[in-house]
Structures are given as C-alpha cells and as structure tokens.
Short mmCIF file of C-alpha atoms (C1' of nucleotides) in Angstrom, two decimals:
data_model
loop_
_atom_site.label_atom_id
_atom_site.label_comp_id
_atom_site.label_asym_id
_atom_site.label_seq_id
_atom_site.Cartn_x
_atom_site.Cartn_y
_atom_site.Cartn_z
CA MET A 1 2.65 18.76 -22.45
CA PRO A 2 -0.84 19.13 -20.91
CA ALA A 3 -3.63 17.63 -22.99
CA ASP A 4 -5.70 20.80 -22.98
CA PRO A 5 -3.85 23.76 -24.58
CA THR A 6 -6.04 26.27 -22.78
CA THR A 7 -4.57 25.18 -19.46
CA VAL A 8 -0.99 25.79 -20.54
CA THR A 9 0.98 27.89 -18.12
CA ARG A 10 2.07 31.01 -19.96
CA ARG A 11 3.96 33.21 -17.60
CA ARG A 12 7.68 32.65 -17.31
CA ASP A 13 7.73 32.66 -13.52
CA ALA A 14 4.87 30.16 -13.42
CA GLN A 15 6.70 27.86 -15.80
CA ARG A 16 9.82 28.08 -13.71
CA ASN A 17 7.86 27.39 -10.51
CA ARG A 18 6.25 24.39 -12.12
CA GLN A 19 9.60 22.97 -13.18
CA ARG A 20 11.11 23.61 -9.78
CA LEU A 21 8.22 21.83 -8.07
CA LEU A 22 8.68 18.84 -10.37
CA ASP A 23 12.41 18.70 -9.68
CA VAL A 24 12.00 18.96 -5.93
CA ALA A 25 9.07 16.52 -5.88
CA ASP A 26 11.11 13.98 -7.82
CA GLN A 27 13.88 14.21 -5.23
CA ALA A 28 11.42 14.03 -2.34
CA PHE A 29 9.55 11.07 -3.83
CA ARG A 30 12.78 9.19 -4.45
CA LYS A 31 13.77 9.77 -0.87
CA HIS A 32 10.50 9.39 1.02
CA GLY A 33 8.14 7.78 -1.45
CA VAL A 34 5.05 9.35 -3.02
CA GLN A 35 3.71 10.15 0.45
CA ALA A 36 6.41 12.77 0.99
CA SER A 37 5.24 15.99 2.60
CA LEU A 38 3.91 18.44 0.00
CA ASP A 39 4.52 21.26 2.44
CA GLU A 40 8.20 20.49 2.40
CA VAL A 41 8.22 20.14 -1.39
CA ALA A 42 6.78 23.66 -1.72
CA ARG A 43 9.19 25.01 0.85
CA ARG A 44 12.24 23.50 -0.81
CA ALA A 45 11.05 24.72 -4.19
CA GLY A 46 10.83 28.21 -2.73
CA VAL A 47 7.14 28.68 -3.45
CA GLY A 48 4.03 28.97 -1.29
CA ILE A 49 2.01 25.82 -0.68
CA GLY A 50 -0.84 27.43 -2.59
CA THR A 51 1.32 27.56 -5.70
CA LEU A 52 1.94 23.86 -5.51
CA TYR A 53 -1.79 23.21 -5.31
CA ARG A 54 -2.42 25.63 -8.17
CA HIS A 55 -0.10 23.66 -10.46
CA PHE A 56 -0.99 20.24 -9.15
CA PRO A 57 -4.46 20.14 -7.57
CA THR A 58 -3.91 16.63 -6.22
CA ARG A 59 -0.96 14.50 -5.26
CA GLU A 60 -1.93 12.21 -8.11
CA ALA A 61 -1.57 15.08 -10.60
CA LEU A 62 1.97 15.63 -9.38
CA ILE A 63 2.82 11.95 -9.70
CA GLU A 64 1.30 11.88 -13.15
CA ALA A 65 3.40 14.80 -14.32
CA LEU A 66 6.51 13.00 -13.12
CA VAL A 67 5.89 9.54 -14.56
CA ALA A 68 3.59 10.01 -17.58
CA ALA A 69 6.39 10.19 -20.14
CA ASP A 70 8.04 7.10 -18.71
CA LEU A 71 4.80 5.14 -18.65
CA GLU A 72 4.26 6.03 -22.30
CA ARG A 73 7.80 4.92 -23.07
CA VAL A 74 7.19 1.52 -21.44
CA ALA A 75 3.86 1.15 -23.24
CA ALA A 76 5.54 1.93 -26.57
CA LEU A 77 8.14 -0.75 -25.82
CA ALA A 78 5.35 -3.31 -25.68
CA ASP A 79 3.96 -2.07 -28.99
CA GLY A 80 7.29 -2.85 -30.58
CA LEU A 81 7.48 -6.44 -29.37
CA ALA A 82 6.28 -9.29 -31.58
CA GLY A 83 5.47 -11.58 -28.67
CA ASP A 84 7.23 -14.52 -30.26
CA THR A 85 9.40 -15.32 -27.25
CA LEU A 86 8.70 -15.66 -23.56
CA ALA A 87 11.95 -13.85 -22.81
CA GLY A 88 10.51 -10.83 -24.59
CA ILE A 89 7.47 -10.80 -22.33
CA ASP A 90 9.63 -11.38 -19.31
CA GLY A 91 11.97 -8.55 -20.26
CA TRP A 92 9.13 -6.13 -20.82
CA LEU A 93 7.48 -6.96 -17.51
CA ALA A 94 10.83 -6.46 -15.79
CA GLU A 95 11.07 -3.04 -17.41
CA LEU A 96 7.55 -2.23 -16.20
CA ALA A 97 8.27 -3.47 -12.68
CA ASP A 98 11.55 -1.55 -12.53
CA HIS A 99 9.76 1.63 -13.47
CA SER A 100 6.94 1.02 -10.97
CA VAL A 101 9.58 1.00 -8.29
CA THR A 102 10.98 4.47 -9.07
CA TYR A 103 9.23 5.82 -5.97
CA ARG A 104 7.98 3.89 -2.98
CA GLY A 105 4.20 3.84 -3.22
CA LEU A 106 4.18 4.35 -6.98
CA ALA A 107 3.00 0.82 -7.72
CA GLU A 108 0.07 1.37 -5.39
CA ALA A 109 -0.69 4.79 -6.93
CA LEU A 110 -0.73 3.24 -10.38
CA VAL A 111 -3.03 0.41 -9.36
CA THR A 112 -5.33 2.83 -7.56
CA ALA A 113 -5.46 5.18 -10.55
CA THR A 114 -6.17 2.39 -13.01
CA ALA A 115 -9.75 2.53 -14.24
CA THR A 116 -10.30 6.02 -12.89
CA SER A 117 -10.90 8.91 -15.28
CA SER A 118 -7.82 10.92 -14.29
CA ALA A 119 -4.77 11.68 -16.42
CA LEU A 120 -2.81 9.06 -14.49
CA GLY A 121 -5.68 6.64 -14.97
CA ASP A 122 -5.48 7.18 -18.72
CA ALA A 123 -1.74 6.54 -18.69
CA CYS A 124 -2.36 3.29 -16.80
CA THR A 125 -5.05 2.25 -19.25
CA ARG A 126 -2.66 2.88 -22.13
CA LEU A 127 -0.11 0.67 -20.39
CA HIS A 128 -2.55 -2.11 -19.62
CA ASP A 129 -3.86 -2.08 -23.19
CA ALA A 130 -0.34 -2.37 -24.57
CA GLY A 131 0.38 -5.22 -22.16
CA ARG A 132 -2.79 -7.07 -23.08
CA GLU A 133 -2.07 -6.76 -26.79
CA LEU A 134 1.42 -8.11 -26.23
CA VAL A 135 0.01 -11.13 -24.41
CA ARG A 136 -2.53 -11.69 -27.19
CA ARG A 137 0.25 -11.71 -29.78
CA ALA A 138 2.18 -14.15 -27.62
CA GLN A 139 -0.89 -16.36 -27.48
CA ARG A 140 -1.14 -16.32 -31.28
CA HIS A 141 2.51 -17.37 -31.41
CA GLY A 142 1.73 -20.21 -29.02
CA VAL A 143 4.13 -18.76 -26.45
CA VAL A 144 1.48 -17.99 -23.82
CA ARG A 145 -1.31 -20.44 -23.17
CA ASP A 146 -4.73 -19.59 -24.54
CA ASP A 147 -6.63 -19.81 -21.27
CA ALA A 148 -4.50 -17.11 -19.65
CA ASP A 149 -6.20 -13.76 -19.20
CA PRO A 150 -4.34 -11.07 -21.16
CA SER A 151 -4.47 -8.84 -18.09
CA ASP A 152 -2.60 -11.31 -15.92
CA ALA A 153 0.88 -10.36 -17.08
CA VAL A 154 0.70 -6.68 -16.15
CA ASP A 155 -1.23 -7.54 -12.99
CA LEU A 156 1.47 -9.93 -11.82
CA ALA A 157 4.20 -7.42 -12.63
CA SER A 158 2.36 -4.74 -10.66
CA SER A 159 1.96 -7.05 -7.68
CA ILE A 160 5.57 -8.09 -7.67
CA ALA A 161 6.74 -4.50 -8.09
CA TRP A 162 4.73 -3.56 -5.03
CA LEU A 163 6.12 -6.40 -2.90
CA THR A 164 9.72 -5.72 -3.85
CA GLU A 165 9.70 -1.93 -3.89
CA ARG A 166 11.54 -1.81 -0.57
CA ASP A 167 14.23 -4.27 -1.69
CA ALA A 168 17.64 -2.79 -2.36
CA ASP A 169 18.61 -5.22 -5.09
CA THR A 170 16.44 -6.51 -7.92
CA GLU A 171 17.21 -10.18 -7.45
CA ARG A 172 13.99 -11.20 -5.75
CA ARG A 173 11.93 -9.12 -8.15
CA GLN A 174 13.45 -10.84 -11.14
CA ARG A 175 13.05 -14.31 -9.69
CA LEU A 176 9.40 -13.76 -8.80
CA LEU A 177 8.67 -12.26 -12.21
CA ARG A 178 10.31 -15.22 -13.85
CA ALA A 179 8.12 -17.61 -11.88
CA ALA A 180 4.98 -15.63 -12.63
CA VAL A 181 5.67 -15.47 -16.37
CA ASP A 182 6.48 -19.16 -16.34
CA GLY A 183 2.98 -19.79 -15.10
CA LEU A 184 1.53 -18.12 -18.17
CA ARG A 185 3.52 -19.96 -20.79
CA THR A 186 2.29 -22.81 -22.90
CA THR A 187 3.17 -26.07 -21.16
CA GLY A 188 5.01 -28.78 -22.95
CA THR A 189 3.05 -31.70 -21.57
CA ASP A 190 -0.70 -31.76 -21.39
CA GLU A 191 -0.97 -33.94 -18.32
CA LEU A 192 0.32 -31.04 -16.28
CA HIS A 193 -3.02 -29.40 -16.79
CA ALA A 194 -4.87 -32.32 -15.26
CA ARG A 195 -5.13 -30.53 -11.92
CA ASP A 196 -7.27 -27.84 -13.57
CA GLN A 197 -10.14 -30.21 -12.94
CA SER A 198 -9.34 -30.77 -9.29
CA MET B 1 -3.80 -14.88 25.16
CA PRO B 2 -0.87 -12.47 25.56
CA ALA B 3 2.52 -14.14 25.53
CA ASP B 4 3.63 -12.53 28.77
CA PRO B 5 1.33 -13.41 31.73
CA THR B 6 2.47 -10.36 33.68
CA THR B 7 0.83 -8.11 31.12
CA VAL B 8 -2.56 -9.78 31.43
CA THR B 9 -5.36 -7.36 32.04
CA ARG B 10 -6.96 -8.22 35.34
CA ARG B 11 -9.76 -5.84 36.06
CA ARG B 12 -13.18 -6.76 34.71
CA ASP B 13 -13.87 -3.33 33.24
CA ALA B 14 -10.49 -3.34 31.51
CA GLN B 15 -11.15 -6.74 30.02
CA ARG B 16 -14.52 -5.61 28.78
CA ASN B 17 -13.05 -2.44 27.29
CA ARG B 18 -10.41 -4.47 25.54
CA GLN B 19 -12.97 -6.80 24.02
CA ARG B 20 -15.20 -3.92 22.97
CA LEU B 21 -12.28 -2.20 21.28
CA LEU B 22 -11.49 -5.38 19.39
CA ASP B 23 -15.10 -5.83 18.29
CA VAL B 24 -15.46 -2.24 17.14
CA ALA B 25 -12.03 -2.21 15.48
CA ASP B 26 -12.90 -5.37 13.58
CA GLN B 27 -16.03 -3.71 12.23
CA ALA B 28 -14.19 -0.49 11.40
CA PHE B 29 -11.32 -2.33 9.69
CA ARG B 30 -13.74 -4.40 7.62
CA LYS B 31 -15.51 -1.24 6.54
CA HIS B 32 -12.67 1.25 6.08
CA GLY B 33 -9.54 -0.89 6.05
CA VAL B 34 -6.78 -0.96 8.65
CA GLN B 35 -6.36 2.82 8.28
CA ALA B 36 -9.73 3.43 9.93
CA SER B 37 -9.79 6.30 12.43
CA LEU B 38 -8.75 5.13 15.89
CA ASP B 39 -10.54 8.12 17.37
CA GLU B 40 -13.79 6.82 16.00
CA VAL B 41 -13.03 3.28 17.16
CA ALA B 42 -12.57 4.54 20.71
CA ARG B 43 -15.70 6.68 20.48
CA ARG B 44 -17.85 3.83 19.18
CA ALA B 45 -16.45 1.51 21.82
CA GLY B 46 -17.48 4.05 24.45
CA VAL B 47 -13.99 4.58 25.84
CA GLY B 48 -11.52 7.44 25.83
CA ILE B 49 -8.85 7.49 23.18
CA GLY B 50 -6.27 7.06 25.92
CA THR B 51 -7.80 3.73 26.83
CA LEU B 52 -7.38 2.49 23.29
CA TYR B 53 -3.71 3.46 23.36
CA ARG B 54 -3.27 1.85 26.75
CA HIS B 55 -4.53 -1.50 25.44
CA PHE B 56 -2.96 -1.20 22.00
CA PRO B 57 0.05 1.13 21.96
CA THR B 58 0.26 1.02 18.17
CA ARG B 59 -2.12 0.38 15.30
CA GLU B 60 -0.05 -2.70 14.55
CA ALA B 61 -0.73 -4.08 18.02
CA LEU B 62 -4.45 -3.75 17.37
CA ILE B 63 -4.16 -5.48 14.02
CA GLU B 64 -2.07 -8.21 15.60
CA ALA B 65 -4.64 -8.88 18.29
CA LEU B 66 -7.31 -9.24 15.61
CA VAL B 67 -5.48 -11.52 13.17
CA ALA B 68 -2.89 -13.45 15.21
CA ALA B 69 -5.12 -16.47 15.84
CA ASP B 70 -6.08 -16.66 12.20
CA LEU B 71 -2.47 -16.38 11.02
CA GLU B 72 -1.55 -19.23 13.35
CA ARG B 73 -4.44 -21.28 11.98
CA VAL B 74 -3.21 -20.78 8.41
CA ALA B 75 0.35 -21.60 9.40
CA ALA B 76 -0.83 -24.80 11.09
CA LEU B 77 -2.68 -25.74 7.90
CA ALA B 78 0.64 -25.71 6.05
CA ASP B 79 2.21 -27.89 8.74
CA GLY B 80 -0.44 -30.49 8.03
CA LEU B 81 0.17 -30.67 4.29
CA ALA B 82 2.51 -33.27 2.82
CA GLY B 83 3.35 -31.20 -0.23
CA ASP B 84 2.80 -34.11 -2.59
CA THR B 85 0.43 -32.25 -4.89
CA LEU B 86 0.51 -28.84 -6.53
CA ALA B 87 -3.20 -28.47 -5.80
CA GLY B 88 -2.36 -28.66 -2.10
CA ILE B 89 0.09 -25.76 -2.39
CA ASP B 90 -2.35 -23.83 -4.51
CA GLY B 91 -5.17 -24.38 -2.02
CA TRP B 92 -3.06 -23.31 0.91
CA LEU B 93 -1.87 -20.15 -0.82
CA ALA B 94 -5.49 -19.35 -1.67
CA GLU B 95 -6.36 -19.73 2.00
CA LEU B 96 -3.50 -17.41 2.90
CA ALA B 97 -4.49 -14.84 0.29
CA ASP B 98 -8.13 -14.95 1.34
CA HIS B 99 -7.14 -14.25 4.92
CA SER B 100 -4.78 -11.42 3.91
CA VAL B 101 -7.76 -9.74 2.36
CA THR B 102 -9.89 -9.66 5.51
CA TYR B 103 -9.18 -5.94 5.84
CA ARG B 104 -8.04 -3.54 3.15
CA GLY B 105 -4.41 -2.74 3.90
CA LEU B 106 -3.83 -5.94 5.86
CA ALA B 107 -1.61 -7.47 3.17
CA GLU B 108 0.57 -4.39 3.32
CA ALA B 109 0.62 -4.42 7.12
CA LEU B 110 1.73 -8.06 7.10
CA VAL B 111 4.50 -7.44 4.58
CA THR B 112 5.67 -4.38 6.49
CA ALA B 113 5.68 -6.26 9.79
CA THR B 114 7.60 -9.22 8.38
CA ALA B 115 11.15 -9.28 9.67
CA THR B 116 10.45 -6.74 12.40
CA SER B 117 10.63 -7.79 16.03
CA SER B 118 6.99 -7.07 16.88
CA ALA B 119 4.30 -9.57 17.82
CA LEU B 120 2.82 -9.23 14.35
CA GLY B 121 6.29 -9.69 12.89
CA ASP B 122 6.65 -12.95 14.81
CA ALA B 123 3.31 -14.17 13.51
CA CYS B 124 4.44 -13.38 9.98
CA THR B 125 7.72 -15.17 10.49
CA ARG B 126 5.83 -18.23 11.74
CA LEU B 127 3.69 -18.10 8.58
CA HIS B 128 6.65 -17.67 6.25
CA ASP B 129 8.51 -20.51 7.92
CA ALA B 130 5.53 -22.81 7.54
CA GLY B 131 5.20 -21.80 3.90
CA ARG B 132 8.86 -22.36 3.19
CA GLU B 133 8.80 -25.79 4.78
CA LEU B 134 5.77 -26.71 2.69
CA VAL B 135 7.60 -25.71 -0.48
CA ARG B 136 10.66 -27.70 0.57
CA ARG B 137 8.52 -30.82 1.07
CA ALA B 138 6.97 -30.21 -2.34
CA GLN B 139 10.46 -29.97 -3.81
CA ARG B 140 11.38 -33.31 -2.25
CA HIS B 141 8.25 -34.79 -3.82
CA GLY B 142 9.34 -33.39 -7.18
CA VAL B 143 6.22 -31.23 -7.31
CA VAL B 144 8.00 -27.89 -7.15
CA ARG B 145 11.20 -27.35 -9.09
CA ASP B 146 14.43 -27.36 -7.16
CA ASP B 147 15.69 -23.97 -8.28
CA ALA B 148 12.63 -22.19 -6.88
CA ASP B 149 13.22 -20.19 -3.72
CA PRO B 150 11.06 -21.55 -0.88
CA SER B 151 10.01 -17.99 -0.06
CA ASP B 152 8.53 -17.39 -3.47
CA ALA B 153 5.21 -19.09 -2.82
CA VAL B 154 4.19 -16.96 0.15
CA ASP B 155 5.67 -13.86 -1.49
CA LEU B 156 3.57 -14.36 -4.61
CA ALA B 157 0.45 -15.01 -2.54
CA SER B 158 1.07 -11.82 -0.55
CA SER B 159 1.55 -9.78 -3.72
CA ILE B 160 -1.58 -11.12 -5.34
CA ALA B 161 -3.59 -10.63 -2.17
CA TRP B 162 -2.53 -6.99 -2.14
CA LEU B 163 -3.44 -6.43 -5.78
CA THR B 164 -6.85 -8.04 -5.48
CA GLU B 165 -7.86 -6.80 -2.05
CA ARG B 166 -10.26 -4.26 -3.59
CA ASP B 167 -11.91 -6.85 -5.84
CA ALA B 168 -15.42 -7.90 -4.89
CA ASP B 169 -15.16 -11.44 -6.19
CA THR B 170 -12.25 -13.85 -5.84
CA GLU B 171 -12.04 -14.86 -9.48
CA ARG B 172 -9.03 -12.77 -10.48
CA ARG B 173 -7.22 -13.67 -7.27
CA GLN B 174 -7.60 -17.37 -7.93
CA ARG B 175 -6.55 -17.11 -11.56
CA LEU B 176 -3.42 -15.12 -10.71
CA LEU B 177 -2.51 -17.49 -7.90
CA ARG B 178 -2.91 -20.42 -10.23
CA ALA B 179 -0.59 -18.83 -12.75
CA ALA B 180 1.97 -17.97 -10.08
CA VAL B 181 1.97 -21.48 -8.60
CA ASP B 182 2.23 -22.92 -12.07
CA GLY B 183 5.46 -21.04 -12.49
CA LEU B 184 6.93 -22.85 -9.49
CA ARG B 185 6.06 -26.38 -10.50
CA THR B 186 8.40 -28.90 -12.01
CA THR B 187 8.13 -28.66 -15.78
CA GLY B 188 7.44 -31.70 -17.88
CA THR B 189 9.85 -30.90 -20.65
CA ASP B 190 13.36 -29.72 -20.05
CA GLU B 191 13.69 -27.61 -23.19
CA LEU B 192 11.26 -25.16 -21.64
CA HIS B 193 14.02 -24.11 -19.33
CA ALA B 194 16.29 -23.20 -22.19
CA ARG B 195 15.45 -19.51 -21.85
CA ASP B 196 17.05 -19.52 -18.41
CA GLN B 197 20.28 -18.97 -20.25
CA SER B 198 18.99 -16.08 -22.34
"C1'" DA C 1 -2.56 35.40 -14.31
"C1'" DC C 2 -0.32 33.91 -10.68
"C1'" DC C 3 1.54 33.78 -5.87
"C1'" DT C 4 1.30 33.89 -0.81
"C1'" DG C 5 0.53 32.11 3.70
"C1'" DA C 6 -2.83 32.42 7.35
"C1'" DA C 7 -6.68 29.75 8.60
"C1'" DC C 8 -9.23 25.68 8.92
"C1'" DA C 9 -9.89 20.78 9.36
"C1'" DC C 10 -8.51 16.41 10.69
"C1'" DC C 11 -6.00 12.94 12.91
"C1'" DG C 12 -2.58 10.55 15.78
"C1'" DT C 13 -0.37 10.48 20.26
"C1'" DT C 14 0.86 11.81 24.97
"C1'" DC C 15 0.19 12.71 29.70
"C1'" DA C 16 -1.56 15.12 33.91
"C1'" DA C 17 -5.54 14.53 36.56
"C1'" DG C 18 -8.93 11.64 38.24
"C1'" DT C 19 -11.48 7.28 40.02
"C1'" DA D 1 -4.80 -0.42 38.00
"C1'" DC D 2 -7.11 1.76 34.81
"C1'" DC D 3 -9.68 5.57 32.50
"C1'" DT D 4 -10.38 10.26 30.64
"C1'" DG D 5 -9.93 13.96 27.44
"C1'" DA D 6 -7.45 18.24 26.93
"C1'" DA D 7 -3.32 19.51 24.75
"C1'" DC D 8 0.14 19.10 21.43
"C1'" DA D 9 2.02 18.04 16.93
"C1'" DC D 10 1.62 17.43 12.24
"C1'" DC D 11 -0.21 17.60 7.78
"C1'" DG D 12 -3.34 18.45 3.88
"C1'" DT D 13 -6.24 21.85 1.68
"C1'" DT D 14 -8.64 26.22 0.82
"C1'" DC D 15 -9.13 31.00 -0.07
"C1'" DA D 16 -8.90 36.06 0.77
"C1'" DA D 17 -5.50 39.35 -0.09
"C1'" DG D 18 -1.84 40.83 -2.77
"C1'" DT D 19 1.33 41.67 -6.99
#
DNA sequence: ACCTGAACACCGTTCAAGT
DNA sequence: ACCTGAACACCGTTCAAGT
C-alpha cells in the first residue's frame, strides 16, 4: 500500500514483522494513546527497536499506516453526500469525530500533520478538501450560510473530537457537534444576523 | 497569594528565587509552550533544578502560579455580565479563548486539570461555574436556547482555543467561536429544529 | 535486504549534603 | 529554611555488527 513501489517490503519475514508491529501498535495506541512507548511496541512485537524504526522512521509514519485507510474511507463518505440536508453534514462530521477519537492524541496528531508534506499530512489534506467541498455543496443548496468558511466544519469537528477524546460516552461529543453545525446553517430570520455589525 | 498562609515563603532569597522562576518560566512558556524544559528554566533563573521543584512540585503548579490570577479575572468578567445579549456571551468566550492561548499547550493543560483536585483544577472549576451561570442567565433572557447544556459554551471555547493556538492571527478563532455561539442561540423559526427528530 | 541491541542523548525527578 | 547538583530512571533514536 505504500505510494512508492520501490519502497515495498519484499522479504517474507519483513512483511510479517511489519504486520506484527502494526497489530501491536494498534493495541498499544488504543490503550495508552498515540504516545505509547515504542520500545514496548517493539518488545511486544518480538522485534528489535531498530526494526520498528526501519519500518516506521517516525511515530507519525506509524500512525499514518494505521489510520490512512480509515481517513480515506471518511473522505470518500463526504464525496458521496449531496449536501442537501444539515443532518447529512452533521452525520458526516460525527463520523469524522468518532474516527479522530480512535486513539487518544490522534486528533492532535491529525491537526499537527495537516499542511505538512508527510503522508499523514496528505491524508489530512484529502479529508479537509472533501469536507470543504461538502460544505460548498451545502451552501449551494442553501443549507449552510454563504458567509461560513468551508473549512469551519472540519475544524469544529476536529476541535470537538479533541475535547471529548477522553469521554467514555459520545453524548457530549454529539451535543457539541450539533451546536457547532447549527451555527453554520442558514438562519430562518435575518434579524438574527444583526449582531454581526456589533 | 498562596491559599494556605503556612506555606508562604518567608526568606528573602527564596521569594526572589520564586519570582525569578516565574519570570523565566513565563518567557519560556511563551516561546516553547508549557512543555518547555524545566532544566533550562532553572538554569536561566540562576537556581538549581531542586529549587524549582521545591517551589513548584509539578509543572502544573508552575502553570497555575502563572495563570491563576488571569483565570480569576476572566471568571469575574462572566460574573459581571447580565447575559441579555449573544454578543456579550461571544465577547466573553473570545476573552476566555484568547487567554487560553497565552502559552501553547495551555488549553490542554486547563482541560486536563478540570475536575481534578489541584489548585489549577479549582481555578478551572471556578471558570466553568462562572461560564455555566452566564449561560443560564442568557437562557432566562431567551438569548440561548433552553435545551443547550450550560457547559457547552466554555467547552466549545476551550476546543476552539486548542485548535487555533498555533495560529498567528485571531481571525479563524473568532470566526469559529462565532459559529459555535450561533449554534447555542435561540432560533427565530421553530421549523429549523425539525431535524432534531431525524 | 533486513534485523539486532548496545550506545548515545535528553529530560524529568529525587534526595543526601550543604549553607 | 532553603539551596545545590549528582544520581537515578526513563525514553527516543542511531548505527555498527551481524545474518
């Protein structure tokens, strides 16, 4: 799945080590967040720490390998939405926020990677682009107000995911998302915008 | 300014060391965020690392000493607001967010400390209480909708502060806050709430 | 081509010795 | 009463040696 075919791991043992590291890292990240000890990940995977670094030169590379497919899946979900209902936007942002909460610290890693030239950065850009396009379609449908910035939706979802990543249940996350999306929708009465001039 | 008078530092040199550590830590936190090296803080303050730990047993205690007065100031601002306009809520949350951005990592430190029994935790509780009361007054004025959770306002401000703490200008922060607050206000037309049942 | 783990670097924290 | 800094612990990262 690497972008560059020349970097593909060929040897069977290397492939197995790589997969083991991913499996163990996933468990460790779920348990301790993305700041889990890489030393312990290597140890539990039964490989030397050098092998971990050979496969994943940075912690970010390891995170990317674990979440890239899921990020692409969420981005593709946005592509498939017409943007004709606010509930659609809301549902998609909830999906995004739920994913960003897979590991503690993931939301931060995604925000940090955004706009960098790494593989994870590219995945984030893909996601943000899909989110912006969705908002633009919603604006054309008159569902989201025209003066909203297309980036706001994903930004708010990222923020809320970060705040609520420690929460056991998803109640608060959903309520906050609902409020945030509500703030982007087209208002029914124009006088409510009067305070824009204040 | 410590709560317990028995813990007051008496000796002149100790008082001066304490103040120096605070001054240097403030500079270091502004430059490198709250994760700045404490070793370097002690070194620049001209004291041993043990002295730093004697005055501030944890990093959180150091942060608390630096921001407690400002947190109290922001909380008191909320106490003084009637909650009769959405612009008042918006302005207060902007003040809160701007403060939370004093140091990189401060927003996270505040969220982490909230609901713990530390001095910083108490300061956060005081802030949250003030924020919740402000929202409740706004609800009584019909400015904020009744089904909003009083905690949502401060939560959203904290989230947005975290997301935008790396931003040079405050434009994005203000726009996101505006959208978030908009989602809490009483809507003009009831049919806009129809999707609540979806 | 890949793996190993010792070695290095860095940082936070404690505590025995000192003034 | 307070300060000092060596000592300890822990972790991330590199790289020479090995298969």
